Amino acid sequence: MNKTITVLAACALSALTFAGAASAKEWKTVNVGVEGAFPPFNATAPNGQLEGLDLDVINEVCKRAKLECNIIAQDWDSQIPSLVAGKFDVILTAGPNPERRKTIDFSDPYVITPNTFLVAADGPLAKLPHDGESLSSETPEGKAALAEIKEAVKGLTLGGSLSTSQLQFVEENFGDAVEVRSYKSSEQVLLDLEAGRLDGQYDNVVFARDRAEKSNGALKISGPLLVGGIQATNVCLGVRKEDGELKEILNKALAELKSDGTLAKISEKWFKLDLSPKG
């Protein structure tokens, strides 16, 4: 009887092992979501081709991981819902913060970028306090700087993109002092800033600097370079929480790109400086 029980138990264990192996997804093809309107991270060229740092990174990741990646452009505010719903397996330019971690998971970062203000060069925010200083909103120095900035922006209008940590940060820290306007994309915020309908845009420093450099002196970045709090300044690949195997595959490829200097080269190509993760 004991021998029979042992055999039955072994068979049951074998069946469970086989079922587990059969249910594990074999990742060969992934659908990748990208905004396609957030240069120099990602943009849509006049010929319709997607380009930017994110595209260079994901193409290298897919090559190293031997994945076939179908890249699909879609508005940023619908990217996380589409990932959760299964339309995408990966999303680009995904910055982790506590709120987003409740819904999705993230790869290791491929670049790290603070946020700052993009403003009219001759506007009321052209000389914000602590200009160019690198600060964390979670330190005493950072909190004191935010109090000064709040006083400087009082009564003005700030804009940010829907479903971004930058917009959440503005609402959280300045919402009772300014009018906050939300937009579908960073480019739409920029259009209103250029037209004088906004006093400032709070956004990723790389995007802001790129737009300032291309404005022929009409725009500039102003104020400190901020990290901390709800801000998602680590730029990662977003994945579903249940797709831990895919996350491991992506992290292995990213680690290779980091160790051989590829991430640094891609960052220097698009940003003119190395903002790849260190250590």
mmCIF file of C-alpha atoms in Angstrom:
data_model
loop_
_atom_site.group_PDB
_atom_site.id
_atom_site.type_symbol
_atom_site.label_atom_id
_atom_site.label_comp_id
_atom_site.label_asym_id
_atom_site.label_seq_id
_atom_site.Cartn_x
_atom_site.Cartn_y
_atom_site.Cartn_z
ATOM 1 C CA MET A 1 0.000 0.000 0.000
ATOM 2 C CA ASN A 2 2.797 2.417 0.881
ATOM 3 C CA LYS A 3 4.546 1.638 -2.423
ATOM 4 C CA THR A 4 1.326 2.312 -4.357
ATOM 5 C CA ILE A 5 0.817 5.615 -2.573
ATOM 6 C CA THR A 6 4.417 6.589 -3.311
ATOM 7 C CA VAL A 7 4.011 5.788 -7.009
ATOM 8 C CA LEU A 8 0.726 7.712 -7.200
ATOM 9 C CA ALA A 9 2.282 10.698 -5.434
ATOM 10 C CA ALA A 10 5.247 10.647 -7.808
ATOM 11 C CA CYS A 11 2.919 10.516 -10.814
ATOM 12 C CA ALA A 12 0.866 13.411 -9.437
ATOM 13 C CA LEU A 13 4.023 15.466 -8.853
ATOM 14 C CA SER A 14 5.231 14.676 -12.377
ATOM 15 C CA ALA A 15 1.887 15.763 -13.823
ATOM 16 C CA LEU A 16 1.980 19.022 -11.878
ATOM 17 C CA THR A 17 5.536 19.712 -13.029
ATOM 18 C CA PHE A 18 4.556 19.072 -16.642
ATOM 19 C CA ALA A 19 1.491 21.297 -16.310
ATOM 20 C CA GLY A 20 3.606 24.097 -14.830
ATOM 21 C CA ALA A 21 6.114 23.843 -17.645
ATOM 22 C CA ALA A 22 3.354 23.786 -20.235
ATOM 23 C CA SER A 23 1.686 26.874 -18.759
ATOM 24 C CA ALA A 24 4.898 28.930 -18.711
ATOM 25 C CA LYS A 25 4.908 31.330 -21.654
ATOM 26 C CA GLU A 26 7.735 30.962 -24.138
ATOM 27 C CA TRP A 27 8.612 34.539 -25.084
ATOM 28 C CA LYS A 28 9.450 34.852 -28.769
ATOM 29 C CA THR A 29 7.316 37.805 -29.902
ATOM 30 C CA VAL A 30 6.346 40.873 -27.859
ATOM 31 C CA ASN A 31 4.166 43.883 -28.623
ATOM 32 C CA VAL A 32 5.834 47.101 -27.502
ATOM 33 C CA GLY A 33 3.970 50.365 -26.862
ATOM 34 C CA VAL A 34 5.568 53.792 -27.344
ATOM 35 C CA GLU A 35 4.161 57.318 -27.447
ATOM 36 C CA GLY A 36 6.049 58.424 -30.548
ATOM 37 C CA ALA A 37 5.728 62.096 -29.550
ATOM 38 C CA PHE A 38 8.303 62.678 -26.808
ATOM 39 C CA PRO A 39 11.615 63.612 -28.468
ATOM 40 C CA PRO A 40 14.446 62.859 -28.108
ATOM 41 C CA PHE A 41 13.195 59.767 -26.244
ATOM 42 C CA ASN A 42 10.802 58.858 -29.039
ATOM 43 C CA ALA A 43 9.342 60.664 -32.022
ATOM 44 C CA THR A 44 7.686 60.047 -35.369
ATOM 45 C CA ALA A 45 9.820 61.162 -38.310
ATOM 46 C CA PRO A 46 8.250 62.839 -41.390
ATOM 47 C CA ASN A 47 8.420 59.487 -43.207
ATOM 48 C CA GLY A 48 6.359 57.876 -40.431
ATOM 49 C CA GLN A 49 9.267 55.950 -38.912
ATOM 50 C CA LEU A 50 9.660 55.889 -35.125
ATOM 51 C CA GLU A 51 13.008 57.111 -33.843
ATOM 52 C CA GLY A 52 14.747 58.197 -30.653
ATOM 53 C CA LEU A 53 16.641 56.828 -27.679
ATOM 54 C CA ASP A 54 13.814 54.487 -26.647
ATOM 55 C CA LEU A 55 13.743 52.906 -30.107
ATOM 56 C CA ASP A 56 17.517 52.358 -30.163
ATOM 57 C CA VAL A 57 17.332 50.768 -26.702
ATOM 58 C CA ILE A 58 14.409 48.424 -27.420
ATOM 59 C CA ASN A 59 15.869 47.361 -30.765
ATOM 60 C CA GLU A 60 19.135 46.403 -29.042
ATOM 61 C CA VAL A 61 17.257 44.672 -26.210
ATOM 62 C CA CYS A 62 15.198 42.642 -28.675
ATOM 63 C CA LYS A 63 18.323 41.663 -30.627
ATOM 64 C CA ARG A 64 20.196 40.539 -27.488
ATOM 65 C CA ALA A 65 17.146 38.721 -26.108
ATOM 66 C CA LYS A 66 16.321 37.111 -29.486
ATOM 67 C CA LEU A 67 12.809 38.562 -29.377
ATOM 68 C CA GLU A 68 10.704 39.701 -32.305
ATOM 69 C CA CYS A 69 9.369 43.092 -31.202
ATOM 70 C CA ASN A 70 6.326 44.710 -32.808
ATOM 71 C CA ILE A 71 6.500 48.421 -31.917
ATOM 72 C CA ILE A 72 3.189 50.320 -31.844
ATOM 73 C CA ALA A 73 2.705 54.072 -31.355
ATOM 74 C CA GLN A 74 -0.143 55.129 -29.069
ATOM 75 C CA ASP A 75 -1.005 58.092 -26.808
ATOM 76 C CA TRP A 76 0.827 57.930 -23.493
ATOM 77 C CA ASP A 77 -2.245 58.139 -21.258
ATOM 78 C CA SER A 78 -3.547 54.811 -22.641
ATOM 79 C CA GLN A 79 -0.238 52.924 -22.482
ATOM 80 C CA ILE A 80 -0.545 51.409 -18.996
ATOM 81 C CA PRO A 81 -4.215 50.376 -19.471
ATOM 82 C CA SER A 82 -3.230 48.757 -22.794
ATOM 83 C CA LEU A 83 -0.358 46.909 -21.110
ATOM 84 C CA VAL A 84 -2.626 45.586 -18.356
ATOM 85 C CA ALA A 85 -5.290 44.604 -20.922
ATOM 86 C CA GLY A 86 -2.774 42.594 -22.952
ATOM 87 C CA LYS A 87 -2.536 44.788 -26.057
ATOM 88 C CA PHE A 88 1.123 45.445 -25.197
ATOM 89 C CA ASP A 89 3.646 43.208 -23.435
ATOM 90 C CA VAL A 90 6.152 46.029 -22.871
ATOM 91 C CA ILE A 91 5.874 49.826 -22.776
ATOM 92 C CA LEU A 92 8.738 52.267 -23.283
ATOM 93 C CA THR A 93 9.714 55.374 -21.278
ATOM 94 C CA ALA A 94 8.035 53.935 -18.187
ATOM 95 C CA GLY A 95 9.104 55.630 -14.971
ATOM 96 C CA PRO A 96 8.347 53.785 -11.746
ATOM 97 C CA ASN A 97 6.730 55.549 -8.815
ATOM 98 C CA PRO A 98 4.703 54.161 -5.878
ATOM 99 C CA GLU A 99 1.359 54.683 -7.623
ATOM 100 C CA ARG A 100 2.363 52.925 -10.844
ATOM 101 C CA ARG A 101 3.962 50.044 -8.943
ATOM 102 C CA LYS A 102 0.489 49.163 -7.661
ATOM 103 C CA THR A 103 -0.527 48.327 -11.239
ATOM 104 C CA ILE A 104 2.533 47.224 -13.248
ATOM 105 C CA ASP A 105 6.158 46.167 -12.836
ATOM 106 C CA PHE A 106 9.348 47.654 -14.253
ATOM 107 C CA SER A 107 12.677 46.567 -15.678
ATOM 108 C CA ASP A 108 15.968 47.982 -14.483
ATOM 109 C CA PRO A 109 16.447 51.589 -15.725
ATOM 110 C CA TYR A 110 18.148 52.372 -19.017
ATOM 111 C CA VAL A 111 18.536 56.115 -18.340
ATOM 112 C CA ILE A 112 18.004 58.342 -15.300
ATOM 113 C CA THR A 113 16.721 61.897 -15.822
ATOM 114 C CA PRO A 114 15.471 64.664 -13.478
ATOM 115 C CA ASN A 115 12.631 67.100 -14.228
ATOM 116 C CA THR A 116 12.607 70.871 -14.591
ATOM 117 C CA PHE A 117 10.622 73.820 -15.979
ATOM 118 C CA LEU A 118 10.467 74.825 -19.649
ATOM 119 C CA VAL A 119 9.424 78.482 -19.865
ATOM 120 C CA ALA A 120 9.367 81.494 -22.176
ATOM 121 C CA ALA A 121 12.782 83.169 -22.163
ATOM 122 C CA ASP A 122 11.144 86.565 -21.611
ATOM 123 C CA GLY A 123 8.338 85.297 -19.363
ATOM 124 C CA PRO A 124 7.642 85.563 -15.619
ATOM 125 C CA LEU A 125 9.371 82.247 -14.810
ATOM 126 C CA ALA A 126 12.608 82.877 -16.709
ATOM 127 C CA LYS A 127 14.586 83.266 -13.475
ATOM 128 C CA LEU A 128 13.215 80.669 -11.058
ATOM 129 C CA PRO A 129 15.104 80.119 -7.776
ATOM 130 C CA HIS A 130 17.848 77.480 -7.579
ATOM 131 C CA ASP A 131 18.392 77.472 -11.331
ATOM 132 C CA GLY A 132 20.472 74.479 -12.457
ATOM 133 C CA GLU A 133 20.850 72.990 -8.970
ATOM 134 C CA SER A 134 20.352 69.217 -8.612
ATOM 135 C CA LEU A 135 17.923 68.679 -5.730
ATOM 136 C CA SER A 136 15.701 65.983 -4.263
ATOM 137 C CA SER A 137 12.208 66.973 -3.199
ATOM 138 C CA GLU A 138 12.628 64.675 -0.190
ATOM 139 C CA THR A 139 15.557 66.537 1.425
ATOM 140 C CA PRO A 140 15.250 69.641 3.626
ATOM 141 C CA GLU A 141 17.070 71.670 0.949
ATOM 142 C CA GLY A 142 14.721 70.413 -1.743
ATOM 143 C CA LYS A 143 11.619 71.125 0.311
ATOM 144 C CA ALA A 144 12.830 74.669 1.013
ATOM 145 C CA ALA A 145 13.480 75.183 -2.708
ATOM 146 C CA LEU A 146 9.970 73.960 -3.581
ATOM 147 C CA ALA A 147 8.493 76.482 -1.139
ATOM 148 C CA GLU A 148 10.400 79.286 -2.898
ATOM 149 C CA ILE A 149 9.293 78.062 -6.319
ATOM 150 C CA LYS A 150 5.686 77.818 -5.168
ATOM 151 C CA GLU A 151 5.811 81.482 -4.220
ATOM 152 C CA ALA A 152 7.361 82.359 -7.605
ATOM 153 C CA VAL A 153 4.692 80.533 -9.652
ATOM 154 C CA LYS A 154 1.702 81.708 -7.591
ATOM 155 C CA GLY A 155 -1.178 82.852 -9.774
ATOM 156 C CA LEU A 156 0.377 81.567 -13.001
ATOM 157 C CA THR A 157 -0.502 78.635 -15.281
ATOM 158 C CA LEU A 158 1.526 75.397 -15.505
ATOM 159 C CA GLY A 159 0.978 72.495 -17.869
ATOM 160 C CA GLY A 160 1.822 68.797 -17.956
ATOM 161 C CA SER A 161 0.942 65.596 -19.795
ATOM 162 C CA LEU A 162 -1.862 63.306 -18.638
ATOM 163 C CA SER A 163 -0.853 60.207 -16.646
ATOM 164 C CA THR A 164 2.685 61.494 -16.080
ATOM 165 C CA SER A 165 4.488 61.818 -12.782
ATOM 166 C CA GLN A 166 5.414 65.387 -13.772
ATOM 167 C CA LEU A 167 1.754 66.422 -13.871
ATOM 168 C CA GLN A 168 1.115 64.642 -10.572
ATOM 169 C CA PHE A 169 4.110 66.420 -9.028
ATOM 170 C CA VAL A 170 2.826 69.838 -10.152
ATOM 171 C CA GLU A 171 -0.651 69.106 -8.789
ATOM 172 C CA GLU A 172 0.761 67.823 -5.506
ATOM 173 C CA ASN A 173 3.208 70.667 -4.873
ATOM 174 C CA PHE A 174 1.749 73.717 -6.649
ATOM 175 C CA GLY A 175 -1.903 72.830 -7.294
ATOM 176 C CA ASP A 176 -3.259 75.249 -4.680
ATOM 177 C CA ALA A 177 -1.141 78.134 -5.999
ATOM 178 C CA VAL A 178 -1.412 77.849 -9.804
ATOM 179 C CA GLU A 179 -3.830 76.878 -12.539
ATOM 180 C CA VAL A 180 -2.836 73.398 -13.732
ATOM 181 C CA ARG A 181 -3.699 72.339 -17.282
ATOM 182 C CA SER A 182 -3.365 68.780 -18.540
ATOM 183 C CA TYR A 183 -2.706 67.638 -22.104
ATOM 184 C CA LYS A 184 -2.554 64.412 -24.110
ATOM 185 C CA SER A 185 1.188 64.744 -24.798
ATOM 186 C CA SER A 186 4.270 66.824 -24.005
ATOM 187 C CA GLU A 187 4.184 68.247 -27.540
ATOM 188 C CA GLN A 188 0.652 69.577 -26.965
ATOM 189 C CA VAL A 189 1.808 71.261 -23.751
ATOM 190 C CA LEU A 190 4.662 72.791 -25.722
ATOM 191 C CA LEU A 191 2.307 74.236 -28.359
ATOM 192 C CA ASP A 192 0.341 76.134 -25.714
ATOM 193 C CA LEU A 193 3.562 77.302 -24.053
ATOM 194 C CA GLU A 194 4.854 78.634 -27.376
ATOM 195 C CA ALA A 195 1.509 80.352 -28.012
ATOM 196 C CA GLY A 196 1.619 82.114 -24.642
ATOM 197 C CA ARG A 197 -1.325 80.212 -23.185
ATOM 198 C CA LEU A 198 0.917 78.697 -20.481
ATOM 199 C CA ASP A 199 3.559 80.241 -18.251
ATOM 200 C CA GLY A 200 5.528 77.032 -17.789
ATOM 201 C CA GLN A 201 5.761 73.339 -18.636
ATOM 202 C CA TYR A 202 7.132 70.917 -16.047
ATOM 203 C CA ASP A 203 8.760 68.005 -17.813
ATOM 204 C CA ASN A 204 11.750 65.749 -18.278
ATOM 205 C CA VAL A 205 14.950 67.804 -18.462
ATOM 206 C CA VAL A 206 16.119 66.092 -21.660
ATOM 207 C CA PHE A 207 12.857 66.879 -23.462
ATOM 208 C CA ALA A 208 12.844 70.424 -22.046
ATOM 209 C CA ARG A 209 16.452 71.141 -23.021
ATOM 210 C CA ASP A 210 15.904 69.709 -26.514
ATOM 211 C CA ARG A 211 12.876 71.957 -27.061
ATOM 212 C CA ALA A 212 14.676 75.007 -25.676
ATOM 213 C CA GLU A 213 17.634 74.452 -28.013
ATOM 214 C CA LYS A 214 15.288 74.225 -31.012
ATOM 215 C CA SER A 215 13.267 77.329 -30.118
ATOM 216 C CA ASN A 216 15.724 79.945 -31.467
ATOM 217 C CA GLY A 217 15.961 81.549 -28.036
ATOM 218 C CA ALA A 218 12.210 81.756 -27.393
ATOM 219 C CA LEU A 219 12.267 79.117 -24.634
ATOM 220 C CA LYS A 220 14.655 78.155 -21.849
ATOM 221 C CA ILE A 221 14.869 75.756 -18.930
ATOM 222 C CA SER A 222 14.550 77.366 -15.520
ATOM 223 C CA GLY A 223 14.765 76.303 -11.885
ATOM 224 C CA PRO A 224 16.340 73.248 -10.251
ATOM 225 C CA LEU A 225 16.791 69.741 -11.655
ATOM 226 C CA LEU A 226 14.459 67.751 -9.413
ATOM 227 C CA VAL A 227 14.144 64.098 -8.427
ATOM 228 C CA GLY A 228 12.291 62.410 -5.570
ATOM 229 C CA GLY A 229 8.757 61.909 -4.341
ATOM 230 C CA ILE A 230 6.182 60.867 -6.902
ATOM 231 C CA GLN A 231 8.510 61.766 -9.772
ATOM 232 C CA ALA A 232 9.461 58.856 -12.026
ATOM 233 C CA THR A 233 13.004 59.814 -13.006
ATOM 234 C CA ASN A 234 14.262 56.270 -13.656
ATOM 235 C CA VAL A 235 13.364 55.430 -17.257
ATOM 236 C CA CYS A 236 12.479 51.735 -17.557
ATOM 237 C CA LEU A 237 10.558 49.196 -19.587
ATOM 238 C CA GLY A 238 7.082 48.577 -18.160
ATOM 239 C CA VAL A 239 5.716 45.004 -17.954
ATOM 240 C CA ARG A 240 2.724 43.278 -16.350
ATOM 241 C CA LYS A 241 3.204 42.114 -12.771
ATOM 242 C CA GLU A 242 2.602 38.477 -13.705
ATOM 243 C CA ASP A 243 5.262 38.493 -16.442
ATOM 244 C CA GLY A 244 8.298 37.971 -14.236
ATOM 245 C CA GLU A 245 10.021 35.739 -16.812
ATOM 246 C CA LEU A 246 9.797 38.472 -19.444
ATOM 247 C CA LYS A 247 11.162 40.991 -16.953
ATOM 248 C CA GLU A 248 14.172 38.703 -16.338
ATOM 249 C CA ILE A 249 14.779 38.384 -20.091
ATOM 250 C CA LEU A 250 14.664 42.167 -20.532
ATOM 251 C CA ASN A 251 16.896 42.824 -17.507
ATOM 252 C CA LYS A 252 19.515 40.363 -18.766
ATOM 253 C CA ALA A 253 19.674 42.174 -22.111
ATOM 254 C CA LEU A 254 19.783 45.592 -20.402
ATOM 255 C CA ALA A 255 22.626 44.414 -18.161
ATOM 256 C CA GLU A 256 24.622 43.442 -21.269
ATOM 257 C CA LEU A 257 23.962 46.827 -22.859
ATOM 258 C CA LYS A 258 25.037 48.571 -19.673
ATOM 259 C CA SER A 259 28.214 46.523 -19.153
ATOM 260 C CA ASP A 260 29.514 46.877 -22.718
ATOM 261 C CA GLY A 261 28.837 50.628 -22.856
ATOM 262 C CA THR A 262 25.981 50.490 -25.374
ATOM 263 C CA LEU A 263 23.533 52.333 -23.102
ATOM 264 C CA ALA A 264 26.087 55.095 -22.567
ATOM 265 C CA LYS A 265 26.655 55.432 -26.336
ATOM 266 C CA ILE A 266 22.917 55.599 -27.054
ATOM 267 C CA SER A 267 22.483 58.242 -24.333
ATOM 268 C CA GLU A 268 25.334 60.344 -25.731
ATOM 269 C CA LYS A 269 23.908 60.005 -29.261
ATOM 270 C CA TRP A 270 20.489 61.404 -28.335
ATOM 271 C CA PHE A 271 21.197 63.532 -25.244
ATOM 272 C CA LYS A 272 24.780 64.689 -25.892
ATOM 273 C CA LEU A 273 25.659 63.403 -22.415
ATOM 274 C CA ASP A 274 25.753 60.064 -20.632
ATOM 275 C CA LEU A 275 22.677 59.595 -18.452
ATOM 276 C CA SER A 276 22.899 55.805 -18.425
ATOM 277 C CA PRO A 277 22.669 54.088 -14.989
ATOM 278 C CA LYS A 278 25.927 53.597 -13.129
ATOM 279 C CA GLY A 279 26.995 51.092 -10.482
#
